[in-house]
Amino acid sequence: MARIDELNAQGEDATERNVSLRAGTGPDQIRKMKTKGQRPAAGKLEAIAKVLGVNYTWLSTGIGEKEINQRTDANGRESTTALVKSSIVFVLDELGPKKFDLPNDFLASMITTVMGRLQSEPKPTLTDLSKEIASMANVYSEYAAAPAKDLKQRLEQDPDWQAGGRFDKEN
C-alpha cells in the first residue's frame, strides 16, 4: 500500500502488521487483503482507513487521490473517468460505510453504468449522476441479503432498475 510507504517516509512505524494491529483487525489483515484478495467487512476497512489517514471509500475501492484529482486527459480535456470515479467516491462517502459494503465487481459495474450515461444525450448533471449512484447503491443494499439466483430474478422484475438500463440480461 502506497500510503504505508508514505507514513514510513514521514518517520512513522507503519508496517502492514503494525497498521493492522493499530486498527484492531488482527496482525495479518492488510497482508490478506493484498495477497489473497480478501475483502474485509466495512468496519475493519474503516478502522484501517482511520489509522492510515485516508477515507473509507478510497481504501475500499482503490480509487486513489491522484486519480480523483486528475481531471484532464493527455489532450487537456476533462477526464470523464476521473469525474465518474470521484463522483462515486463522494456519494458513497456521503451515504456512509456502515450502510454500504459494496464488492469491487459491483463498484466496477457502477463505474461502467455511469460512464455509459455520460455518453448519452442530453448529458446528465453531476446531481443526476449522484442520484443514480445513490440509487444503485440502495438497490444493491436492498437486495444484498438475497441469494444470488433470487437477486437476479428480483432485479429483472424491478421496473426502476430496467428503466435505467442497469441490468445486463445476459449475466
C-alpha positions as a Python dict, from the first residue, in 0.01 Angstrom:
ca = {
    (1, 'M'): (0, 0, 0),
    (2, 'A'): (145, 331, -107),
    (3, 'R'): (2, 506, 198),
    (4, 'I'): (209, 282, 429),
    (5, 'D'): (522, 380, 235),
    (6, 'E'): (429, 749, 274),
    (7, 'L'): (383, 710, 650),
    (8, 'N'): (719, 535, 680),
    (9, 'A'): (884, 820, 486),
    (10, 'Q'): (738, 1059, 747),
    (11, 'G'): (912, 860, 1020),
    (12, 'E'): (616, 658, 1146),
    (13, 'D'): (637, 289, 1227),
    (14, 'A'): (386, 180, 964),
    (15, 'T'): (442, -179, 865),
    (16, 'E'): (141, -370, 732),
    (17, 'R'): (139, -570, 1055),
    (18, 'N'): (166, -260, 1276),
    (19, 'V'): (-115, -78, 1093),
    (20, 'S'): (-337, -388, 1111),
    (21, 'L'): (-275, -419, 1486),
    (22, 'R'): (-333, -46, 1549),
    (23, 'A'): (-662, -77, 1361),
    (24, 'G'): (-763, -369, 1583),
    (25, 'T'): (-816, -601, 1288),
    (26, 'G'): (-559, -867, 1370),
    (27, 'P'): (-195, -877, 1262),
    (28, 'D'): (-243, -1005, 906),
    (29, 'Q'): (-547, -815, 775),
    (30, 'I'): (-361, -593, 526),
    (31, 'R'): (-145, -883, 406),
    (32, 'K'): (-460, -1089, 345),
    (33, 'M'): (-619, -800, 154),
    (34, 'K'): (-316, -775, -73),
    (35, 'T'): (-214, -1136, -126),
    (36, 'K'): (-541, -1323, -112),
    (37, 'G'): (-769, -1050, -240),
    (38, 'Q'): (-994, -1092, 63),
    (39, 'R'): (-1235, -809, 121),
    (40, 'P'): (-1278, -742, 493),
    (41, 'A'): (-1602, -618, 645),
    (42, 'A'): (-1677, -246, 633),
    (43, 'G'): (-1588, -196, 999),
    (44, 'K'): (-1239, -340, 952),
    (45, 'L'): (-1176, -133, 640),
    (46, 'E'): (-1298, 177, 821),
    (47, 'A'): (-1058, 111, 1112),
    (48, 'I'): (-762, 58, 875),
    (49, 'A'): (-853, 372, 679),
    (50, 'K'): (-858, 574, 1001),
    (51, 'V'): (-510, 452, 1102),
    (52, 'L'): (-377, 525, 752),
    (53, 'G'): (-538, 869, 745),
    (54, 'V'): (-739, 803, 429),
    (55, 'N'): (-1113, 780, 373),
    (56, 'Y'): (-1303, 452, 373),
    (57, 'T'): (-1416, 468, 11),
    (58, 'W'): (-1066, 540, -114),
    (59, 'L'): (-939, 231, 69),
    (60, 'S'): (-1232, 6, -27),
    (61, 'T'): (-1242, 96, -396),
    (62, 'G'): (-876, 151, -464),
    (63, 'I'): (-960, 481, -629),
    (64, 'G'): (-660, 691, -535),
    (65, 'E'): (-639, 1060, -466),
    (66, 'K'): (-421, 1106, -775),
    (67, 'E'): (-694, 957, -998),
    (68, 'I'): (-964, 1163, -831),
    (69, 'N'): (-772, 1488, -869),
    (70, 'Q'): (-659, 1422, -1226),
    (71, 'R'): (-935, 1597, -1412),
    (72, 'T'): (-773, 1613, -1754),
    (73, 'D'): (-656, 1355, -2003),
    (74, 'A'): (-337, 1370, -2213),
    (75, 'N'): (-500, 1621, -2452),
    (76, 'G'): (-605, 1858, -2174),
    (77, 'R'): (-973, 1762, -2192),
    (78, 'E'): (-1168, 1687, -1879),
    (79, 'S'): (-1124, 1324, -1781),
    (80, 'T'): (-1465, 1160, -1776),
    (81, 'T'): (-1333, 858, -1591),
    (82, 'A'): (-1182, 1072, -1314),
    (83, 'L'): (-1507, 1266, -1283),
    (84, 'V'): (-1712, 947, -1256),
    (85, 'K'): (-1479, 787, -1003),
    (86, 'S'): (-1466, 1098, -788),
    (87, 'S'): (-1846, 1126, -802),
    (88, 'I'): (-1884, 766, -686),
    (89, 'V'): (-1632, 816, -406),
    (90, 'F'): (-1809, 1132, -292),
    (91, 'V'): (-2160, 985, -297),
    (92, 'L'): (-2061, 661, -123),
    (93, 'D'): (-1878, 858, 146),
    (94, 'E'): (-2191, 1068, 198),
    (95, 'L'): (-2404, 753, 228),
    (96, 'G'): (-2162, 614, 486),
    (97, 'P'): (-1950, 299, 511),
    (98, 'K'): (-2169, 128, 767),
    (99, 'K'): (-2459, 106, 524),
    (100, 'F'): (-2271, 1, 211),
    (101, 'D'): (-2006, -267, 184),
    (102, 'L'): (-2002, -298, -193),
    (103, 'P'): (-1793, -564, -366),
    (104, 'N'): (-1538, -448, -623),
    (105, 'D'): (-1729, -603, -915),
    (106, 'F'): (-2038, -401, -821),
    (107, 'L'): (-1830, -83, -798),
    (108, 'A'): (-1686, -160, -1142),
    (109, 'S'): (-2041, -207, -1269),
    (110, 'M'): (-2138, 130, -1121),
    (111, 'I'): (-1847, 299, -1299),
    (112, 'T'): (-1941, 133, -1631),
    (113, 'T'): (-2306, 231, -1593),
    (114, 'V'): (-2231, 592, -1510),
    (115, 'M'): (-1977, 613, -1795),
    (116, 'G'): (-2249, 489, -2029),
    (117, 'R'): (-2488, 754, -1902),
    (118, 'L'): (-2228, 1023, -1974),
    (119, 'Q'): (-2223, 914, -2339),
    (120, 'S'): (-2598, 967, -2371),
    (121, 'E'): (-2780, 1283, -2471),
    (122, 'P'): (-2865, 1505, -2300),
    (123, 'K'): (-2559, 1493, -2077),
    (124, 'P'): (-2657, 1424, -1716),
    (125, 'T'): (-2565, 1677, -1450),
    (126, 'L'): (-2344, 1587, -1154),
    (127, 'T'): (-2660, 1596, -941),
    (128, 'D'): (-2826, 1342, -1174),
    (129, 'L'): (-2519, 1120, -1156),
    (130, 'S'): (-2511, 1145, -778),
    (131, 'K'): (-2876, 1042, -759),
    (132, 'E'): (-2812, 749, -992),
    (133, 'I'): (-2509, 634, -792),
    (134, 'A'): (-2708, 655, -468),
    (135, 'S'): (-2993, 464, -632),
    (136, 'M'): (-2760, 186, -749),
    (137, 'A'): (-2605, 160, -402),
    (138, 'N'): (-2951, 148, -243),
    (139, 'V'): (-3067, -122, -485),
    (140, 'Y'): (-2758, -327, -407),
    (141, 'S'): (-2806, -276, -34),
    (142, 'E'): (-3173, -373, -54),
    (143, 'Y'): (-3106, -694, -242),
    (144, 'A'): (-2767, -786, -92),
    (145, 'A'): (-2912, -1029, 159),
    (146, 'A'): (-3097, -1223, -112),
    (147, 'P'): (-2942, -1540, -256),
    (148, 'A'): (-2771, -1471, -591),
    (149, 'K'): (-3032, -1656, -801),
    (150, 'D'): (-3316, -1473, -628),
    (151, 'L'): (-3129, -1143, -664),
    (152, 'K'): (-3110, -1176, -1043),
    (153, 'Q'): (-3482, -1260, -1068),
    (154, 'R'): (-3579, -970, -842),
    (155, 'L'): (-3364, -723, -1034),
    (156, 'E'): (-3506, -842, -1368),
    (157, 'Q'): (-3854, -765, -1235),
    (158, 'D'): (-3761, -426, -1087),
    (159, 'P'): (-3902, -159, -1326),
    (160, 'D'): (-3677, 116, -1187),
    (161, 'W'): (-3368, -97, -1247),
    (162, 'Q'): (-3482, -188, -1601),
    (163, 'A'): (-3582, 169, -1686),
    (164, 'G'): (-3231, 288, -1611),
    (165, 'G'): (-3083, 12, -1825),
    (166, 'R'): (-2877, -101, -1530),
    (167, 'F'): (-2911, -476, -1563),
    (168, 'D'): (-2723, -690, -1807),
    (169, 'K'): (-2974, -959, -1903),
    (170, 'E'): (-2700, -1188, -2042),
    (171, 'N'): (-2539, -1248, -1700),
}
